[in-house]
Amino acid sequence: MLAVAVLAAGKGTRMKSALPKVLQPLAGATLVERVLDSARNLNPDRRLLIVGHQAERVEQQLSNVDGLEFVLQQPQNGTGHAVQQLMPALEGFSGELLVLNGDVPLLRAETIDELVSTHRRSGADVTLLTARLDDPTGYGRVFADASGQVSGIIEHRDCSDEQRSNNLTNAGIYCFNWSKLAATLPKLSTDNDQGELYLTDTVAMLDKAMHVEVADPDEVNGINNRKQLAQCEAVLQERLRDHWMNEGVTFVDPSSCTLSEHCSFGRDVVIEPQTHLRGSCSIGDGCRIGPGSMLENASLGKDVSVLLSVVREAQVGDGVAIGPYAHLRPGADIGNQCRIGNFVEVKKSRLDNGSKVNHLSYIGDAQLGQDVNVGAGTITANYDGVNKHQTVIGDSSKTGANSVLVAPVTIGANVTIGAGSTITKNVPDSALALGRAKQLIKENWS
Ligand code: UD1
Ligand code: CA
């Protein structure tokens, strides 16, 4: 039997944030979600989350995680105190308890798998993950012999100068024999600089403690402050970009771009500098995105170009050119071979294949057929101050420059709207519609 417990009750004082530390986001997911995810391969029998500071908020964020048990720690008197709170929930449980720090978000699932299997092979009471860090400041120091046997852990602030020179650090990730740990937890004391109950003190009390050193020290980066948050973000971003470069994506200036974990890319996509993809984005083969673009929950077909533009909650077909300076807002649904040009905003509107909105337009709550040509400066006046209304434009129609289409209004197919028109009535197929004052000429007037 295997139980996984994540320590997530701390306030995260050093973050100086209204948000509990474990809810801070990193590449689109919170720290605690990432930590839970790192144990995904193990199929644990139980999953427990120790909550305390802003417990309700943390529970709410994770309410959709199947089978997760919340254990309250109140007040938060240290990591040992946190694990003590598991005793009622794990009464009679036999097997291993994997303890994960909620603020160590870069662990790879394979590393956790290896920790647990090493623990099972060696029959130790506890096996913990360690790393040799160039700068171990702030981390607990692990004292171990050459065979990997650990004699104890001392927190940075409780170390002597000599002890601090040991750079073997505690990652905050432990696989315990639960019954051995449960017998040890009541013996913890607050005899340390912070006056807290330290989980790390159980290691010296158990008979056999072993450690596994990670190959990549970045994996055990803990987050206590904003600087460490930024460092972890940088590590994750590099991992994501490296992954996609291996899959055939070109980044012209990789370090200037950020991705979320829920992005997918086809072959021969080019990501130009200063481009950011958030949420879940899917990008087809041959797209060119950027420079200077932001996509969020966007889906692009093949061979789409997005230049200096923003695309959010929108869907785009194949061969579409977007920008420069276009804004596709939620519900924009663009067919194949369309064109969305400079200073064009599209919201909650469908454009069928081949339609073009090239310059200076607002298209909202509209349905455009195929091969519609929207003239420069055309506006759908969709809002009457209370409600939003629909504009419908049939296939192959053209709107003249500076037309205002006052919704609700339906314009048929093959219609031409004269430049400068304000259209308030429906227009039948194949008509010319003009809605502007007649031009007056007074000759020899000057
Ligand atoms: C801890 C370890 C340290 C290790 C480091 C790795 C202890 C005493 N020290 O130090 O050896 O090198 O992690 O990152 O364990 N938490 C609770 N309840 C509490 C206190 C903390 O749930 O009462 C949670 C926090 O939310 C956090 C985790 O435990 O997710 C670690 O707490 P933190 O205060 O950040 O410990 P560190 O000082 O980083
Ligand atoms: Ca920490």
Short mmCIF file of N, CA and C and ligand atoms in Angstrom, two decimals, residues 6-14 21-22 35 50-53 73 75-83 100-104 136 138-142 153-158 169-174 192 194 196-201 220-224 228, ligand 1:
data_model
loop_
_atom_site.label_atom_id
_atom_site.label_comp_id
_atom_site.label_asym_id
_atom_site.label_seq_id
_atom_site.Cartn_x
_atom_site.Cartn_y
_atom_site.Cartn_z
N VAL A 6 0.89 15.53 0.66
CA VAL A 6 1.54 16.77 0.24
C VAL A 6 1.36 17.81 1.34
N LEU A 7 2.47 18.42 1.74
CA LEU A 7 2.43 19.46 2.77
C LEU A 7 2.09 20.79 2.13
N ALA A 8 0.92 21.30 2.44
CA ALA A 8 0.46 22.52 1.78
C ALA A 8 -0.26 23.45 2.74
N ALA A 9 0.13 23.41 4.02
CA ALA A 9 -0.59 24.20 5.02
C ALA A 9 0.09 25.52 5.34
N GLY A 10 1.34 25.65 4.92
CA GLY A 10 2.11 26.84 5.31
C GLY A 10 1.61 28.10 4.64
N LYS A 11 1.95 29.23 5.24
CA LYS A 11 1.48 30.51 4.73
C LYS A 11 2.34 30.99 3.57
N GLY A 12 3.61 30.65 3.66
CA GLY A 12 4.51 31.17 2.64
C GLY A 12 4.84 32.62 2.91
N THR A 13 5.18 32.92 4.16
CA THR A 13 5.43 34.30 4.59
C THR A 13 6.38 35.04 3.66
N ARG A 14 7.41 34.32 3.21
CA ARG A 14 8.46 34.98 2.44
C ARG A 14 8.01 35.38 1.03
N LYS A 21 1.01 30.22 -0.66
CA LYS A 21 2.15 29.90 -1.54
C LYS A 21 1.87 28.78 -2.52
N VAL A 22 1.24 27.70 -2.04
CA VAL A 22 1.05 26.53 -2.92
C VAL A 22 0.08 26.81 -4.06
N VAL A 35 2.96 19.48 -7.85
CA VAL A 35 3.51 18.50 -6.90
C VAL A 35 2.66 17.23 -6.92
N ILE A 50 -2.35 18.18 3.14
CA ILE A 50 -2.43 18.85 4.43
C ILE A 50 -2.60 20.34 4.18
N VAL A 51 -3.72 20.87 4.63
CA VAL A 51 -4.05 22.28 4.40
C VAL A 51 -4.18 22.99 5.74
N GLY A 52 -4.01 24.30 5.72
CA GLY A 52 -4.11 25.07 6.96
C GLY A 52 -4.35 26.52 6.64
N HIS A 53 -3.26 27.23 6.23
CA HIS A 53 -3.41 28.63 5.88
C HIS A 53 -4.33 28.74 4.66
N GLN A 73 -4.47 21.20 9.26
CA GLN A 73 -3.44 21.46 10.27
C GLN A 73 -3.66 22.87 10.81
N PRO A 75 -2.98 25.17 14.50
CA PRO A 75 -2.20 26.12 13.69
C PRO A 75 -1.10 25.37 12.93
N GLN A 76 -0.26 26.12 12.21
CA GLN A 76 0.80 25.49 11.43
C GLN A 76 2.10 25.55 12.22
N ASN A 77 2.38 24.44 12.88
CA ASN A 77 3.52 24.44 13.79
C ASN A 77 4.68 23.61 13.26
N GLY A 78 4.87 23.65 11.95
CA GLY A 78 6.04 23.01 11.35
C GLY A 78 5.68 21.75 10.56
N THR A 79 6.68 21.29 9.78
CA THR A 79 6.43 20.16 8.87
C THR A 79 6.18 18.86 9.64
N GLY A 80 6.82 18.70 10.81
CA GLY A 80 6.58 17.49 11.62
C GLY A 80 5.17 17.51 12.20
N HIS A 81 4.76 18.67 12.65
CA HIS A 81 3.40 18.86 13.15
C HIS A 81 2.38 18.58 12.05
N ALA A 82 2.70 19.01 10.84
CA ALA A 82 1.80 18.76 9.70
C ALA A 82 1.59 17.26 9.50
N VAL A 83 2.69 16.51 9.53
CA VAL A 83 2.56 15.06 9.28
C VAL A 83 1.90 14.36 10.48
N LEU A 100 5.56 14.79 0.17
CA LEU A 100 6.06 15.76 -0.81
C LEU A 100 5.84 17.16 -0.25
N ASN A 101 6.85 18.01 -0.35
CA ASN A 101 6.68 19.41 0.02
C ASN A 101 5.86 20.09 -1.06
N GLY A 102 4.87 20.85 -0.66
CA GLY A 102 4.01 21.51 -1.64
C GLY A 102 4.69 22.62 -2.40
N ASP A 103 5.90 22.98 -2.03
CA ASP A 103 6.58 24.09 -2.71
C ASP A 103 7.82 23.63 -3.48
N VAL A 104 7.83 22.35 -3.87
CA VAL A 104 8.94 21.81 -4.68
C VAL A 104 8.33 21.26 -5.97
N PRO A 136 23.51 26.17 -1.31
CA PRO A 136 22.50 25.46 -0.51
C PRO A 136 21.82 26.34 0.54
N GLY A 138 19.59 28.16 2.93
CA GLY A 138 18.17 28.03 3.24
C GLY A 138 17.68 26.59 3.34
N TYR A 139 18.40 25.67 2.73
CA TYR A 139 17.96 24.27 2.74
C TYR A 139 18.52 23.54 3.97
N GLY A 140 17.80 22.49 4.38
CA GLY A 140 18.32 21.60 5.40
C GLY A 140 19.51 20.83 4.85
N ARG A 141 20.53 20.60 5.71
CA ARG A 141 21.72 19.86 5.27
C ARG A 141 21.60 18.41 5.71
N VAL A 142 21.98 17.52 4.80
CA VAL A 142 21.85 16.08 5.05
C VAL A 142 23.24 15.51 5.34
N ILE A 153 19.44 15.31 9.64
CA ILE A 153 19.27 16.52 8.82
C ILE A 153 19.26 17.70 9.79
N ILE A 154 19.99 18.73 9.45
CA ILE A 154 19.97 19.94 10.27
C ILE A 154 19.57 21.12 9.38
N GLU A 155 18.58 21.88 9.84
CA GLU A 155 18.12 23.03 9.08
C GLU A 155 19.23 24.07 8.98
N HIS A 156 19.24 24.80 7.87
CA HIS A 156 20.26 25.82 7.63
C HIS A 156 20.46 26.71 8.86
N ARG A 157 19.33 27.21 9.40
CA ARG A 157 19.43 28.18 10.51
C ARG A 157 19.93 27.55 11.80
N ASP A 158 19.86 26.22 11.91
CA ASP A 158 20.34 25.55 13.11
C ASP A 158 21.76 25.01 12.96
N THR A 169 21.88 18.67 0.28
CA THR A 169 20.68 19.31 0.84
C THR A 169 19.46 18.40 0.75
N ASN A 170 18.52 18.68 1.65
CA ASN A 170 17.28 17.92 1.74
C ASN A 170 16.26 18.53 0.78
N ALA A 171 15.71 17.70 -0.10
CA ALA A 171 14.74 18.19 -1.08
C ALA A 171 13.35 18.35 -0.48
N GLY A 172 13.11 17.75 0.67
CA GLY A 172 11.77 17.81 1.27
C GLY A 172 10.85 16.74 0.70
N ILE A 173 11.43 15.67 0.18
CA ILE A 173 10.67 14.58 -0.45
C ILE A 173 11.13 13.29 0.23
N TYR A 174 10.22 12.57 0.86
CA TYR A 174 10.61 11.42 1.67
C TYR A 174 9.68 10.25 1.42
N ASN A 192 14.44 23.95 18.41
CA ASN A 192 15.19 24.48 17.27
C ASN A 192 14.93 25.97 17.16
N GLN A 194 13.38 27.86 15.15
CA GLN A 194 12.03 28.35 14.84
C GLN A 194 11.00 27.92 15.87
N GLU A 196 9.60 25.03 16.08
CA GLU A 196 8.57 24.24 15.39
C GLU A 196 8.88 22.75 15.49
N LEU A 197 7.90 21.93 15.14
CA LEU A 197 8.13 20.49 15.05
C LEU A 197 8.59 20.19 13.63
N TYR A 198 9.81 19.66 13.51
CA TYR A 198 10.40 19.43 12.18
C TYR A 198 10.27 17.97 11.77
N LEU A 199 9.74 17.75 10.61
CA LEU A 199 9.68 16.39 10.07
C LEU A 199 11.09 15.83 9.89
N THR A 200 12.00 16.73 9.55
CA THR A 200 13.38 16.32 9.30
C THR A 200 14.03 15.66 10.52
N ASP A 201 13.54 15.98 11.72
CA ASP A 201 14.13 15.39 12.93
C ASP A 201 13.81 13.90 13.06
N VAL A 220 14.91 19.81 -7.58
CA VAL A 220 14.53 19.93 -6.17
C VAL A 220 14.46 21.38 -5.71
N ASN A 221 14.48 22.31 -6.67
CA ASN A 221 14.32 23.73 -6.30
C ASN A 221 13.07 23.92 -5.46
N GLY A 222 13.24 24.47 -4.27
CA GLY A 222 12.09 24.80 -3.44
C GLY A 222 11.76 26.27 -3.64
N ILE A 223 10.49 26.61 -3.45
CA ILE A 223 10.09 28.00 -3.65
C ILE A 223 9.69 28.62 -2.32
N ASN A 224 10.50 29.54 -1.86
CA ASN A 224 10.16 30.27 -0.64
C ASN A 224 9.90 31.75 -0.92
N GLN A 228 12.88 32.77 -6.24
CA GLN A 228 12.90 31.33 -6.52
C GLN A 228 11.75 30.92 -7.43
C1 UD1 B 1 11.91 22.38 4.34
C2 UD1 B 1 12.79 21.37 5.08
C3 UD1 B 1 14.24 21.54 4.61
C4 UD1 B 1 14.32 21.33 3.12
C5 UD1 B 1 13.34 22.24 2.38
C6 UD1 B 1 13.27 21.83 0.93
C7 UD1 B 1 11.79 21.08 7.29
C8 UD1 B 1 11.88 21.42 8.72
N1 UD1 B 1 12.71 21.62 6.51
O1 UD1 B 1 12.34 23.67 4.72
O2 UD1 B 1 15.08 20.59 5.27
O3 UD1 B 1 15.64 21.55 2.67
O4 UD1 B 1 12.00 22.15 2.93
O5 UD1 B 1 12.50 22.72 0.17
O6 UD1 B 1 10.91 20.33 6.90
N2 UD1 B 1 4.15 23.30 5.78
C9 UD1 B 1 2.99 22.84 6.36
N3 UD1 B 1 2.77 23.09 7.68
C10 UD1 B 1 3.65 23.77 8.45
C11 UD1 B 1 4.84 24.25 7.85
C12 UD1 B 1 5.06 23.99 6.52
O7 UD1 B 1 2.17 22.21 5.70
O8 UD1 B 1 3.37 23.95 9.63
C13 UD1 B 1 4.38 23.03 4.34
C14 UD1 B 1 4.55 24.31 3.54
O9 UD1 B 1 3.30 24.72 3.01
C15 UD1 B 1 5.51 23.86 2.45
C16 UD1 B 1 6.31 22.73 3.08
O10 UD1 B 1 5.58 22.33 4.22
O11 UD1 B 1 4.82 23.37 1.32
C17 UD1 B 1 7.72 23.17 3.47
O12 UD1 B 1 7.64 24.22 4.40
P1 UD1 B 1 8.69 25.41 4.42
O13 UD1 B 1 8.38 26.29 5.56
O14 UD1 B 1 8.80 26.04 3.09
O15 UD1 B 1 10.04 24.61 4.75
P2 UD1 B 1 11.52 25.04 4.39
O16 UD1 B 1 11.99 26.06 5.37
O17 UD1 B 1 11.65 25.36 2.97
#
